[in-house]
Structures are given as C-alpha cells and as structure tokens.
Coordinates of C-alpha atoms and ligand atoms in Angstrom, one line a residue:
M21 CA -24.6 -32.5 -54.4
D22 CA -24.8 -36.3 -54.1
D23 CA -26.1 -38.3 -51.1
I24 CA -22.6 -39.4 -49.9
K25 CA -21.4 -35.8 -49.8
R26 CA -24.6 -34.8 -48.1
E27 CA -24.2 -37.6 -45.5
K28 CA -20.6 -36.6 -44.8
Y29 CA -21.7 -33.0 -44.5
Y30 CA -24.4 -33.8 -41.9
D31 CA -21.9 -35.9 -40.0
L32 CA -19.4 -33.0 -39.9
L33 CA -22.1 -30.4 -39.1
E34 CA -23.1 -32.5 -36.1
K35 CA -19.5 -32.7 -34.8
I36 CA -18.9 -28.9 -35.4
S37 CA -22.2 -27.9 -33.8
D38 CA -21.3 -30.1 -30.9
Y39 CA -18.5 -27.7 -30.1
T40 CA -20.8 -24.8 -29.8
C41 CA -22.5 -26.6 -26.9
R42 CA -19.3 -27.3 -25.0
V43 CA -18.3 -24.7 -22.5
K44 CA -15.3 -26.1 -20.7
T45 CA -13.1 -28.0 -23.1
F46 CA -12.3 -26.6 -26.4
D47 CA -9.7 -28.7 -28.3
R48 CA -8.6 -26.2 -30.9
E49 CA -6.5 -28.8 -32.8
K50 CA -9.4 -31.2 -33.2
F51 CA -11.7 -28.4 -34.2
V52 CA -9.3 -27.2 -36.9
G53 CA -9.1 -30.8 -38.1
L54 CA -12.9 -30.8 -38.6
L55 CA -12.8 -27.5 -40.4
S56 CA -10.1 -28.9 -42.8
E57 CA -12.3 -31.9 -43.5
F58 CA -15.1 -29.6 -44.2
C59 CA -13.1 -27.4 -46.6
E60 CA -11.8 -30.4 -48.5
L61 CA -15.4 -31.8 -48.8
F62 CA -16.5 -28.5 -50.5
H63 CA -13.2 -28.0 -52.4
L64 CA -12.6 -24.8 -50.4
A65 CA -9.0 -23.5 -50.6
K66 CA -8.8 -21.2 -47.6
G67 CA -10.8 -20.1 -44.5
V68 CA -9.9 -17.0 -42.6
T69 CA -11.4 -15.5 -39.4
E70 CA -10.7 -11.9 -38.4
F71 CA -11.4 -10.6 -34.9
Y72 CA -11.6 -7.0 -33.9
T73 CA -12.3 -5.8 -30.3
N74 CA -14.5 -2.9 -31.7
P75 CA -15.6 -1.4 -35.0
R76 CA -12.9 1.3 -34.8
H77 CA -10.2 -1.4 -34.6
E78 CA -11.8 -3.0 -37.7
Q79 CA -11.6 0.3 -39.6
E80 CA -7.9 0.7 -38.6
G81 CA -7.3 -3.0 -39.5
N82 CA -6.0 -3.5 -36.0
G83 CA -7.1 -7.0 -35.1
E84 CA -6.2 -10.6 -35.0
I85 CA -6.3 -12.8 -38.1
L86 CA -6.6 -16.6 -37.8
I87 CA -6.1 -18.8 -40.8
D88 CA -8.0 -22.1 -40.1
Y89 CA -7.3 -23.8 -43.4
D90 CA -5.1 -22.9 -46.4
N91 CA -4.0 -25.2 -49.2
G92 CA -2.2 -22.3 -50.9
R93 CA -4.7 -21.9 -53.8
G94 CA -7.3 -19.5 -52.3
E95 CA -7.7 -17.0 -55.2
V96 CA -11.4 -16.3 -55.3
E97 CA -13.5 -15.1 -52.4
I98 CA -16.8 -17.0 -52.4
L99 CA -18.4 -16.1 -49.1
K100 CA -18.0 -13.5 -46.4
N101 CA -19.9 -13.1 -43.1
R102 CA -19.6 -10.4 -40.5
I103 CA -21.1 -10.5 -37.0
V104 CA -21.1 -7.9 -34.2
T105 CA -21.3 -9.2 -30.7
P106 CA -23.4 -7.4 -28.0
A107 CA -20.1 -6.1 -26.7
Y108 CA -19.4 -4.6 -30.1
A109 CA -16.5 -7.0 -31.0
V110 CA -16.5 -7.6 -34.8
I111 CA -15.9 -11.1 -36.2
I112 CA -15.5 -11.7 -40.0
G113 CA -15.2 -15.0 -41.7
T114 CA -14.1 -15.3 -45.3
L115 CA -13.9 -18.4 -47.6
Y116 CA -11.9 -18.7 -50.8
M117 CA -11.7 -21.2 -53.7
A118 CA -9.1 -21.9 -56.4
K119 CA -9.7 -20.1 -59.7
D120 CA -10.1 -23.3 -61.7
E121 CA -12.4 -24.9 -59.2
K122 CA -16.1 -25.6 -60.1
P123 CA -18.3 -23.0 -58.3
L124 CA -20.6 -24.2 -55.6
D125 CA -24.3 -24.6 -56.4
D126 CA -27.0 -22.9 -54.4
E127 CA -27.5 -25.9 -52.0
E128 CA -23.8 -26.2 -51.4
L129 CA -23.4 -22.5 -50.8
E130 CA -26.3 -22.5 -48.3
K131 CA -24.7 -25.4 -46.4
V132 CA -21.2 -23.8 -46.4
D133 CA -22.9 -20.6 -45.1
I134 CA -24.4 -22.5 -42.2
V135 CA -21.1 -23.9 -41.1
L136 CA -19.4 -20.5 -41.5
R137 CA -22.0 -18.8 -39.2
L138 CA -21.6 -21.6 -36.7
V139 CA -17.8 -21.1 -36.6
L140 CA -18.2 -17.3 -36.2
S141 CA -20.6 -17.7 -33.3
L142 CA -18.3 -20.2 -31.7
V143 CA -15.3 -17.7 -32.0
A144 CA -17.6 -14.9 -30.6
R145 CA -18.5 -17.0 -27.6
N146 CA -14.9 -18.1 -26.9
R147 CA -13.7 -14.5 -27.2
L148 CA -16.5 -13.3 -24.9
Q149 CA -15.5 -15.9 -22.4
N150 CA -11.9 -14.9 -22.5
T151 CA -12.7 -11.2 -22.1
M152 CA -15.0 -11.9 -19.2
Y153 CA -12.4 -14.0 -17.6
K154 CA -9.9 -11.2 -18.0
F155 CA -12.2 -8.6 -16.6
A156 CA -13.1 -10.9 -13.7
Y157 CA -9.6 -12.1 -12.7
Y158 CA -7.1 -9.5 -13.9
D159 CA -6.8 -5.8 -13.1
D160 CA -6.3 -2.9 -15.5
D161 CA -2.5 -3.4 -15.5
N162 CA -2.9 -7.1 -16.3
Y163 CA -2.0 -8.4 -12.8
P164 CA -4.1 -11.3 -11.5
N165 CA -6.4 -9.9 -8.8
L166 CA -7.9 -10.8 -5.5
R167 CA -10.7 -12.8 -7.1
Y168 CA -8.1 -14.9 -8.9
F169 CA -6.4 -15.5 -5.6
M170 CA -9.6 -16.5 -3.8
Q171 CA -10.6 -18.8 -6.6
N172 CA -7.2 -20.5 -6.8
I173 CA -7.1 -21.0 -3.0
E174 CA -10.3 -22.9 -3.4
R175 CA -9.0 -24.9 -6.3
I176 CA -5.7 -25.9 -4.5
N177 CA -7.7 -26.7 -1.4
N178 CA -10.0 -29.0 -3.3
I179 CA -7.1 -30.9 -4.9
N180 CA -4.8 -31.5 -1.9
N181 CA -5.9 -29.1 0.9
L182 CA -3.7 -26.3 2.0
K183 CA -1.6 -27.8 4.7
G184 CA 2.1 -27.2 4.0
Y185 CA 1.2 -23.8 2.4
V186 CA 2.0 -20.3 3.6
A187 CA -0.2 -17.4 2.8
V188 CA 1.1 -13.8 2.9
C189 CA -0.1 -10.4 2.2
F190 CA 2.4 -7.6 1.7
N191 CA 2.8 -3.9 1.0
L192 CA 6.0 -2.4 -0.6
K193 CA 8.0 0.0 1.5
H194 CA 8.4 3.5 0.3
F195 CA 7.2 2.7 -3.2
S196 CA 6.1 6.2 -3.8
I197 CA 9.6 7.4 -3.1
I198 CA 10.9 5.0 -5.7
N199 CA 8.3 6.4 -8.2
Q200 CA 9.4 9.9 -7.3
D201 CA 13.1 9.0 -7.8
I202 CA 13.0 7.1 -11.0
G203 CA 9.7 8.2 -12.6
K204 CA 6.4 6.5 -12.7
E205 CA 7.2 4.6 -16.0
N206 CA 10.3 3.0 -14.5
G207 CA 8.4 2.4 -11.3
D208 CA 5.9 0.3 -13.3
I209 CA 8.7 -1.7 -14.7
V210 CA 10.2 -2.3 -11.3
L211 CA 6.8 -3.4 -10.0
R212 CA 6.4 -5.8 -13.0
N213 CA 9.9 -7.2 -12.6
Y214 CA 9.4 -7.7 -8.9
F215 CA 6.1 -9.5 -9.5
N216 CA 7.8 -11.7 -12.1
L217 CA 10.6 -12.5 -9.6
L218 CA 8.1 -13.6 -7.0
N219 CA 5.9 -15.4 -9.5
E220 CA 8.8 -17.5 -10.5
A221 CA 9.8 -18.1 -6.9
V222 CA 6.4 -19.4 -5.8
G223 CA 6.6 -22.0 -8.7
E224 CA 3.7 -23.8 -10.4
N225 CA 1.9 -24.6 -7.3
G226 CA 1.9 -21.0 -5.9
I227 CA 0.0 -17.8 -6.7
V228 CA 0.9 -14.1 -6.5
C229 CA -1.8 -11.5 -7.1
R230 CA -2.1 -7.8 -6.8
M231 CA -4.8 -6.3 -4.5
G232 CA -4.3 -2.8 -5.9
G233 CA -1.5 -0.2 -5.8
D234 CA 1.5 -1.8 -4.2
N235 CA -0.4 -4.4 -2.1
F236 CA -0.1 -8.0 -3.0
V237 CA -1.2 -11.5 -1.8
M238 CA 0.7 -14.7 -2.2
L239 CA 0.3 -18.4 -1.5
F240 CA 3.2 -20.8 -1.7
E241 CA 4.5 -24.1 -0.4
N242 CA 6.3 -23.9 3.0
Y243 CA 9.6 -25.3 1.8
L244 CA 10.0 -22.2 -0.3
S245 CA 9.7 -19.9 2.7
D246 CA 13.4 -19.1 3.2
H247 CA 13.9 -17.9 -0.4
I248 CA 10.6 -16.0 -0.6
F249 CA 10.9 -14.2 2.7
K250 CA 14.4 -13.2 1.6
L251 CA 13.0 -11.6 -1.6
L252 CA 10.4 -9.8 0.5
S253 CA 12.9 -8.5 2.9
G254 CA 14.7 -6.7 0.1
V255 CA 16.1 -7.4 -3.3
P256 CA 17.6 -5.3 -6.1
V257 CA 15.2 -5.0 -9.0
S258 CA 16.3 -3.8 -12.4
Y259 CA 14.8 -1.3 -14.8
D260 CA 15.9 0.7 -17.8
E261 CA 17.4 -2.5 -19.3
E262 CA 16.9 -1.4 -22.9
S263 CA 19.3 1.5 -22.7
G264 CA 22.0 -1.1 -22.2
N265 CA 22.7 0.5 -18.9
T266 CA 20.7 -1.5 -16.4
K267 CA 19.8 0.4 -13.3
R268 CA 18.6 -1.1 -10.0
V269 CA 16.6 -0.2 -7.0
I270 CA 16.1 -2.2 -3.8
V271 CA 12.5 -3.2 -3.3
S272 CA 11.3 -4.5 0.1
A273 CA 8.0 -5.2 1.7
R274 CA 6.1 -5.3 4.9
V275 CA 4.6 -8.7 5.3
G276 CA 1.8 -10.3 7.2
A277 CA 2.0 -14.2 7.0
F278 CA 0.0 -17.2 8.0
V279 CA 1.5 -20.7 8.0
I280 CA -1.5 -22.9 7.4
P281 CA -1.6 -25.6 10.1
E282 CA -2.4 -29.3 9.4
D283 CA -5.8 -29.2 11.0
F284 CA -6.9 -26.0 9.4
E285 CA -10.3 -26.3 7.8
V286 CA -10.6 -23.8 4.9
S287 CA -14.3 -23.7 4.7
N288 CA -13.9 -20.5 2.6
P289 CA -10.9 -18.6 1.4
G290 CA -11.9 -15.6 3.4
K291 CA -10.6 -17.5 6.5
I292 CA -7.1 -17.0 5.2
M293 CA -7.6 -13.3 4.4
E294 CA -8.9 -12.8 8.0
R295 CA -5.5 -13.9 9.2
I296 CA -3.0 -12.4 6.9
Y297 CA -4.6 -9.0 6.7
P298 CA -4.4 -8.2 10.5
A299 CA -0.9 -9.6 10.5
L300 CA 0.1 -7.0 7.9
Q301 CA -1.6 -4.2 9.8
M302 CA 0.5 -5.2 12.8
A303 CA 3.6 -5.3 10.7
K304 CA 2.9 -1.7 9.5
Q305 CA 2.1 -0.4 12.9
M306 CA 5.1 -1.9 14.7
D307 CA 7.4 -1.5 11.7
I308 CA 8.5 -5.1 11.9
S309 CA 8.4 -7.7 9.2
P310 CA 7.2 -10.4 8.7
V311 CA 4.5 -10.6 11.3
F312 CA 3.1 -14.2 11.6
Y313 CA -0.6 -14.6 12.5
D314 CA -1.3 -16.2 15.8
K315 CA -4.1 -16.3 18.3
K316 CA -2.7 -13.3 20.2
L317 CA -3.2 -11.2 17.2
S318 CA -6.9 -11.9 17.1
S319 CA -7.2 -11.0 20.8
G320 CA -5.3 -7.8 19.7
R321 CA -8.2 -7.1 17.4
E322 CA -10.7 -7.4 20.2
R323 CA -8.6 -4.9 22.2
V324 CA -8.7 -2.5 19.2
M325 CA -12.5 -2.6 19.3
Q326 CA -12.5 -2.0 23.1
V327 CA -10.1 1.0 22.9
R328 CA -12.2 2.6 20.2
K329 CA -15.4 2.2 22.2
R330 CA -13.9 3.5 25.4
F331 CA -12.0 6.4 23.9
A332 CA -15.3 8.0 22.8
E333 CA -16.3 8.2 26.5
A334 CA -12.8 9.1 27.8
I335 CA -12.8 12.6 26.4
A336 CA -16.3 13.4 27.7
S337 CA -15.4 12.1 31.2
D338 CA -12.1 14.0 31.5
E339 CA -10.0 10.8 31.5
I340 CA -7.4 12.3 29.1
H341 CA -4.8 14.5 30.7
A342 CA -1.9 16.6 29.4
Y343 CA 1.4 15.8 31.0
Y344 CA 4.3 18.1 30.5
Q345 CA 7.9 17.1 29.9
P346 CA 10.3 20.1 30.3
K347 CA 12.7 21.2 27.6
V348 CA 15.8 22.5 29.3
N349 CA 18.8 24.7 28.3
V350 CA 21.8 22.5 28.9
Y351 CA 24.1 25.5 29.8
T352 CA 21.8 27.3 32.2
G353 CA 19.4 24.7 33.4
E354 CA 16.5 27.0 32.6
I355 CA 13.2 25.6 31.4
V356 CA 12.7 26.9 27.9
G357 CA 9.6 25.0 27.0
A358 CA 7.7 21.7 27.4
E359 CA 6.1 19.0 25.3
A360 CA 2.6 18.0 26.1
L361 CA 2.1 14.3 26.2
C362 CA -1.2 12.6 26.7
R363 CA -2.0 10.2 29.5
W364 CA -5.3 8.3 29.8
I365 CA -6.2 7.8 33.4
S366 CA -9.0 5.4 33.9
G367 CA -10.1 3.8 37.1
G368 CA -7.0 5.0 38.9
K369 CA -4.7 3.3 36.3
M370 CA -2.6 5.2 33.8
V371 CA -2.6 4.1 30.2
M372 CA 0.5 5.1 28.2
P373 CA 0.2 6.6 24.7
M374 CA 1.8 3.6 23.0
E375 CA -1.0 1.4 24.2
F376 CA -3.8 3.3 22.5
I377 CA -2.3 5.8 20.0
P378 CA -1.6 3.1 17.4
V379 CA -5.3 2.2 17.6
L380 CA -6.5 5.8 17.3
E381 CA -4.2 6.2 14.3
M382 CA -6.1 3.5 12.4
N383 CA -8.9 5.9 11.8
M384 CA -9.4 9.6 12.4
D385 CA -9.9 9.2 16.2
I386 CA -6.4 10.4 16.7
C387 CA -7.4 13.9 15.3
R388 CA -10.0 14.2 18.1
L389 CA -7.3 13.4 20.6
D390 CA -4.8 16.0 19.2
F391 CA -7.4 18.8 19.2
H392 CA -8.4 17.9 22.7
M393 CA -4.8 18.0 23.9
L394 CA -4.3 21.4 22.2
E395 CA -7.4 22.6 24.1
L396 CA -6.1 21.3 27.4
V397 CA -2.7 23.0 26.8
C398 CA -4.4 26.3 25.8
R399 CA -6.5 26.1 29.0
D400 CA -3.4 25.6 31.1
I401 CA -1.4 28.4 29.4
R402 CA -4.4 30.8 29.8
R403 CA -4.5 30.0 33.5
W404 CA -0.7 30.6 33.9
L405 CA -1.1 33.9 32.2
D406 CA -4.1 34.9 34.2
E407 CA -2.3 34.0 37.5
G408 CA 0.7 36.1 36.4
K409 CA 2.9 33.1 36.1
K410 CA 5.7 32.7 33.7
S411 CA 4.7 30.9 30.6
V412 CA 6.9 29.0 28.1
R413 CA 6.2 27.6 24.6
I414 CA 4.4 24.2 24.8
S415 CA 4.6 21.8 21.9
V416 CA 1.6 19.6 21.0
N417 CA 1.9 16.4 18.9
F418 CA -0.2 16.3 15.7
S419 CA -0.6 13.0 13.9
R420 CA 0.1 12.7 10.1
K421 CA -3.6 11.8 9.8
H422 CA -4.3 15.6 9.9
L423 CA -2.4 16.2 6.7
I424 CA -5.5 15.7 4.6
D425 CA -7.4 18.3 6.5
V426 CA -7.2 21.4 4.3
D427 CA -8.5 23.6 7.1
L428 CA -6.1 22.3 9.8
T429 CA -4.6 25.8 10.5
T430 CA -8.1 27.3 10.9
H431 CA -9.0 24.5 13.3
I432 CA -5.9 25.0 15.3
L433 CA -6.3 28.8 15.4
E434 CA -9.9 28.5 16.4
I435 CA -8.8 26.7 19.6
I436 CA -5.8 28.9 20.4
D437 CA -7.8 32.1 19.8
R438 CA -10.8 30.9 21.8
Y439 CA -8.4 30.9 24.9
N440 CA -6.7 34.1 23.7
V441 CA -3.3 32.4 23.9
P442 CA -0.4 34.2 22.1
H443 CA 0.4 32.2 18.9
D444 CA 4.1 31.9 19.7
C445 CA 3.3 30.0 22.9
I446 CA 2.3 27.0 20.8
E447 CA 4.5 24.7 18.8
V448 CA 3.0 21.9 16.5
E449 CA 5.1 18.7 16.3
L450 CA 4.7 16.7 13.1
T451 CA 6.7 13.8 11.9
E452 CA 8.4 13.4 8.5
T453 CA 6.6 11.9 5.6
T454 CA 7.6 9.5 2.9
T455 CA 5.0 10.0 0.2
D456 CA 5.1 12.8 -2.2
V457 CA 1.4 13.6 -1.7
E458 CA 1.8 13.9 2.0
F459 CA 5.0 15.9 1.5
K460 CA 3.0 18.6 -0.4
D461 CA 0.4 18.8 2.3
L462 CA 3.0 18.9 5.0
K463 CA 4.8 21.8 3.3
R464 CA 1.5 23.7 2.9
I465 CA 0.5 23.2 6.6
V466 CA 3.9 24.2 8.0
K467 CA 3.9 27.4 5.9
C468 CA 0.3 28.3 7.0
L469 CA 1.1 27.7 10.6
Q470 CA 4.3 29.8 10.3
Q471 CA 2.3 32.7 8.7
E472 CA 0.1 32.7 11.8
G473 CA 3.1 32.9 14.1
I474 CA 2.7 29.3 15.4
Y475 CA 5.9 27.3 15.7
T476 CA 6.5 24.0 14.0
S477 CA 8.9 21.1 14.7
V478 CA 9.9 17.9 13.0
D479 CA 9.5 15.2 15.6
D480 CA 11.6 12.0 15.9
F481 CA 14.1 13.1 13.2
G482 CA 16.4 10.1 12.5
N483 CA 13.9 7.5 13.6
G484 CA 13.0 5.5 10.5
F485 CA 13.0 7.2 7.2
S486 CA 14.8 10.6 7.4
S487 CA 15.8 12.8 4.7
L488 CA 17.8 16.0 5.0
N489 CA 16.4 17.1 1.6
L490 CA 12.9 16.9 2.8
I491 CA 13.8 18.9 5.9
R492 CA 15.5 21.5 3.8
S493 CA 12.5 22.3 1.6
I494 CA 10.0 22.9 4.4
P495 CA 10.4 26.0 6.6
W496 CA 10.5 24.2 10.0
D497 CA 11.4 26.2 13.2
V498 CA 12.7 23.3 15.3
L499 CA 14.3 19.9 14.6
K500 CA 13.8 17.3 17.3
V501 CA 16.6 14.8 17.1
D502 CA 15.4 11.4 18.0
R503 CA 17.0 9.6 20.9
S504 CA 18.1 6.8 18.6
L505 CA 20.7 9.2 17.2
L506 CA 22.1 10.2 20.6
P507 CA 25.3 8.4 21.5
V508 CA 25.0 6.3 24.6
E509 CA 27.7 5.5 27.1
D510 CA 29.8 2.3 26.6
D511 CA 28.8 2.2 23.0
D512 CA 31.5 0.7 20.9
E513 CA 30.3 2.6 18.0
T514 CA 30.1 5.8 19.9
S515 CA 32.4 7.6 17.6
T516 CA 30.4 6.9 14.5
T517 CA 27.1 7.7 16.2
E518 CA 28.6 10.9 17.5
K519 CA 29.8 11.9 14.0
I520 CA 26.3 11.4 12.6
Y521 CA 24.8 13.3 15.5
K522 CA 27.3 16.1 15.1
S523 CA 26.6 16.5 11.4
I524 CA 22.9 16.6 11.9
V525 CA 23.1 19.3 14.5
S526 CA 25.5 21.4 12.4
M527 CA 23.4 20.9 9.3
A528 CA 20.3 22.1 11.2
H529 CA 22.2 25.2 12.4
D530 CA 23.4 25.8 8.8
I531 CA 19.9 25.9 7.4
G532 CA 18.8 28.0 10.4
I533 CA 16.7 25.5 12.3
N534 CA 16.8 25.2 16.1
C535 CA 17.8 21.9 17.4
I536 CA 16.6 19.9 20.4
T537 CA 17.7 16.5 21.4
E538 CA 15.1 14.1 22.9
G539 CA 15.6 11.2 25.3
V540 CA 18.6 12.7 27.2
E541 CA 19.1 10.4 30.2
T542 CA 22.7 11.0 31.5
M543 CA 25.1 13.8 32.4
K544 CA 27.5 12.4 29.8
Q545 CA 24.8 12.9 27.1
I546 CA 24.4 16.5 28.3
E547 CA 28.1 17.0 27.7
I548 CA 27.7 15.5 24.2
L549 CA 25.0 18.1 23.5
R550 CA 27.2 20.9 24.8
N551 CA 30.2 19.6 22.7
N552 CA 28.0 19.7 19.6
N553 CA 26.3 23.0 20.3
C554 CA 22.9 21.6 20.8
S555 CA 21.6 23.8 23.6
I556 CA 18.3 22.2 24.4
A557 CA 17.5 18.8 25.8
Q558 CA 14.4 16.9 26.8
G559 CA 14.6 13.7 28.6
F560 CA 14.4 11.6 31.8
F561 CA 17.7 13.2 33.0
F562 CA 15.7 16.2 33.9
D563 CA 12.2 14.7 34.3
R564 CA 9.6 12.4 32.9
P565 CA 6.4 13.9 31.6
L566 CA 4.8 15.5 34.7
P567 CA 1.3 16.2 35.8
V568 CA 0.6 20.0 35.4
E569 CA 0.9 20.9 39.1
E570 CA 4.3 19.2 39.3
F571 CA 5.4 20.9 36.1
E572 CA 4.4 24.3 37.6
K573 CA 6.5 23.5 40.7
R574 CA 9.6 23.0 38.6
F575 CA 9.5 26.6 37.6
E576 CA 9.4 27.7 41.2
D577 CA 12.2 25.2 42.3
N578 CA 14.7 26.0 39.6
K579 CA 15.9 22.5 40.4
Y580 CA 17.7 21.9 37.1
I581 CA 20.4 24.5 37.7
D582 CA 21.9 22.4 40.5
L583 CA 21.5 19.2 38.4
I584 CA 23.8 20.4 35.6
S585 CA 26.4 22.5 37.5
Ligands
C2E629 P1 7.3 11.7 21.2 O1 6.4 12.8 20.7 O2 8.6 11.5 20.5 O3 7.4 11.9 22.7 C1 8.6 11.6 23.4 C2 8.4 10.3 24.1 O4 9.7 9.9 24.6 C3 7.5 10.3 25.3 O5 6.9 9.1 25.4 C4 8.5 10.5 26.4 O6 8.0 10.1 27.7 C5 9.6 9.7 26.0 N1 10.9 10.1 26.6 C6 11.2 11.3 27.0 N2 12.4 11.4 27.5 C7 12.9 10.1 27.5 C8 14.1 9.5 27.9 O7 15.0 10.1 28.4 N3 14.3 8.2 27.7 C9 13.3 7.4 27.1 N4 13.5 6.1 26.9 N5 12.1 8.0 26.7 C10 11.9 9.3 26.9 P2 5.3 8.9 25.6 O8 4.8 10.0 26.4 O9 5.1 7.5 26.0 O10 4.8 9.2 24.1 C11 5.2 8.4 23.1 C12 4.7 8.9 21.8 O11 3.3 8.9 21.7 C13 5.1 10.3 21.5 O12 6.4 10.3 21.1 C14 4.2 10.7 20.5 O13 4.6 10.2 19.2 C15 2.9 10.0 20.9 N6 2.1 10.9 21.6 C16 2.0 11.2 22.9 N7 1.0 12.1 23.1 C17 0.4 12.4 21.9 C18 -0.7 13.2 21.5 O14 -1.3 13.9 22.3 N8 -1.0 13.2 20.2 C19 -0.3 12.4 19.3 N9 -0.7 12.5 18.0 N10 0.7 11.6 19.7 C20 1.1 11.6 21.0
MG630 MG1 6.7 14.6 20.1
MG631 MG1 9.8 12.6 19.6

C-alpha cells in the first residue's frame, strides 16, 4: 500500500468518521458518495448492508438490504461483519471483489475492516434513532401521537407563532356502532381513511394526531376552517375498496375548538390542551358540536368543582329531595304511578337536575345520588303502606354510569328490602346505550332486575340515538316515549311526526312492552295518545313534579278525572 493511497485513505476515514459524530443532519447521498470513493480506492466491487429488527428476522431472512456500492463485478466475498445492537437488532456488512482482482494485503484488509465497522455502527445508530423516534411519536397503529402534537405546536410556534391557527380535539360519534356493523377490520380502515382525509385537509402546515381510541387532536390554519368543520360534522368514508364494491359509512365527530387569538402567548403547548379539552367535554355533555372555548367555559369549570364539593355535604344535610310527577291513565284520569325526580334545595333556593346532574355524571357521584333517591322513595312508600294509604309504582332514574357495577341488582335490592317494600312497587328507568359493551351490561342488568320482580323502563326513547333492534333484544317492561316524538299543535309536520309516534307505540305493543308518553302538555296531546292507544301520560298537563305532601293530596282529590272529561 503506497503513501498516496494511505493518505487518501486517511482523508476518507476522517470524512466518514465525521458522520458518526453528526446527530442531526445525515446526508445519505453524500455519504454513499464517500463509500463509493472508498470502494474504488481498494478496488472493491460491492458493499452490502443487511438490517434485521431481531435475530429471528435474520434467521427468516426477513429484513432490509441496502446496496451502497455495486460495479456489477462483485463475485468473491472478502469480508463480513455482524453486529447486534443492545436492542437486539442485527446489522451485517459484506464486501465483495471481482474474481480477477488482486487480493488485499493484511494492512489493506485491516483498514477496510475499520471502515466497514464504522459504517455498521453508523447504520445501527441511525436505526436506533428512527426506532426511538417511532416509539416516542407514533402509537402502535402508526398514528402520530399526543407527544408529536405537542412537539409540533412548539415547532410551529417558534417559527411564526400560532396566531391564525385553530386547535381542535374531537371524538368520533358512535364509532363502536360502526365497528359493530361493519366489523373491526373495516372499522380500522374507516379510521385510517378518515385520518388521511383530515391529514390532507390540514395541509403541510397543519397536524392531526390520535390521542388513543377514537380521540384525535388537530391544528390547522384558520382559513381552512369551513372545509375542516364540514368534514368533522359528517362525511362518507369508504372501506372494502379492494372487493371492487366500495362501501361507505358516515363518520362524524364531536368537537371542542379554540381559535388562537393574536395576543395569545403559548408559553407551553399545554395551554392549548387546557382549552380544547374542556370544550370537547362540553360538546359531549350538551350534545352540540363544535363547542368553541371561551372564558365562560373556564368559569364553568370552577362551577364544576363547586358542585362536586357541595354535593358531598348536600346528602348528609338532607338538601336532596324526591319530587313526584304523576303518571296518569288518559281514559280514566287515575294516577297509576309516578316518577321520582330529584330536587336540590339549598338556602331556600331550588336547584334543578339539569344544573348539577351533568356534573355528577362526570364521575361516579351520580351513583350516590341515585341510590340516595331510591332510599328516599322506599322511605315514602313504606310510610304510605304503614299509614294504610294507597301506593303506586314509583320509578327512579338510574344513570348509565351504574352499568359497570356488576352488583347493581344486589345494591338495589339491599335498599328496597331494608324498607320491606314490595319489589313491584319500584321501577328502574335507564336510558338506551350506543356501545356494544354497555349493551351487554344493560341486558344483564335488566334481566337480573326482572328476575327479582323489579320493573324496568327505557327512558327518553326517541331522544338521540334510538334503535328498535336494541329495544327488542332486552326484556324491558315499559317504554317511555320522549316528548320530542310527541306531535305538538300547529306543527306543519304534525302528520309525519304522528306517523312516527304511531308506529313506535304500536311496535311497543307488538313486542309486549307497555308504553308511556312523557312531556304531555295539552288536551290535544291527550287525544293523540288516546287515538294511538297509548294509555298512560306523564307531563305538565297533569302536574309538574310535586313535593311529596302535594303528591299525596292528588290521590285524595282525584283532580285529574275532571281535567280530562
Ligand atoms: P327524565 O327522566 O326524562 O325526566 C322527565 C323530565 O321532563 C323532568 O325534568 C320533568 O320535569 C320534565 N317534564 C315532565 N313533564 C314535562 C312537560 O310536560 N313538558 C316539559 N317541557 N318537561 C316536562 P327534570 O325533573 O328537570 O329532570 C330532568 C332529567 O334529569 C330527567 O329526565 C333525568 O334524566 C334527570 N334526573 C332527574 N332526577 C334524577 C335522578 O334522581 N337520578 C338521575 N340519574 N337522573 C335524574
Ligand atoms: Mg326519567
Ligand atoms: Mg324521560
């Protein structure tokens, strides 16, 4: 090996080893150029790098092969090196020469070996970096994750600050129903296609990331808002494209959004999450979308904390009361039952359920309220029975939050039996469910309650997502038709509304479920009930929910008989 070649070698070695010190910029083209020079200097014909994620993949030959240099004459293998990284990835480098080429002497072979090892350690480091990056910024399904979102918010903020941007966080509506309908595999395809659609819509300067499940976050420039909010409000997404028979489902989302104002200082990306997340919570609770963050929302959060704190004391200090709204037979005017509705009376002021139930629903506090209400109801029924008064069946609302309680029936029985109340005096009102997991729980609970002789009803049927199929496969006793399905006077669409109402009532009768209509306010509506054979009504026409003493008086007065005759 002559001095010129040696000098050239050291020069190349320095340049190649320089790459192993660089972390940020790796110019692959230039690097491959250096390797070609090196191969030519030592008359090498071909250099190959193999990369396997683990030794099993190496055995199976399931890896990546990179050919860094090849002059087409690599016939004889002259050197092979294999390294295993601390994470068990395997990297193998092999060098070849042409058959008629003069073999390398010991010194040359040693120098070639040094470069080969350098190259392998560089590949190992780059791969490790890529893998770490993937682990840190992508989830198991290869969607960019929340960390990616936060980091990019910071990056964009550093380049040209975030004014003129909109941040949103969204949750897909009824995605578990889509999965149930078209299968999980197709559901995954729908999710990916929807993600791609949004990713394209936010453009180069935007970001879409998945926070887990069907929850996403997104950042985009304000001028794209119209288009993007349209996509979020509902868009057909295809799947099963390969079968040549493309099918589509509508995907829509509930959205919490924050339009980043000009003077907004993003000291850390968490400031954005603090705004879009409560907006999404609000969108879910109120079932409206999108909800934009504003200052009122943050005062709403303070209220949440206050309600939580005060509720703990409210039960102990008897501030929660059971009010009773009569259920009345529309032909005879007779009271056939009542619904217990809670009222929080504090400092002489009455707080309505809608003001605090959504807060209690955010955690399991609502379950304490429902058990407490059941207890109040059982106490009243016990007293009526002891006083020889007439008693009717009272329904108590139970939140869906109870569905995960495997001992719910036992807990309910424990209260009813403690007051020695006949089981058929109690009806448990539950609302429909949209997820398959909840559906199984709901079915189990309704069956268990029925076995114990406790009545069950589907509350608010027709409000929101209703499915006759879901009703059919659970043995409910009573279907409570929501007031939104009840035709109102002077309604142009009365005839259509009445047709829907009619078919629901007759369907309920067909499958042997009793029907009651909620929110009946006028005599005309009473007539609609009569015309459609729905014999029981609950609503302001008869009475609002009443304090227990007034409810007791209604029995004595028989006031409703005059009202409907
Ligand atoms: P819900 O179970 O559907 O109860 C019926 C609601 O409709 C009651 O409102 C009642 O006052 C109202 N309503 C009755 N008749 C009419 C009418 O003719 N017109 C109109 N516009 N409204 C009528 P309230 O008492 O404010 O309760 C609202 C909701 O709060 C209840 O809806 C129920 O979902 C929930 N809730 C009330 N008490 C409890 C409870 O103890 N536990 C749970 N989990 N939820 C409760
Ligand atoms: Mg109810
Ligand atoms: Mg209801």
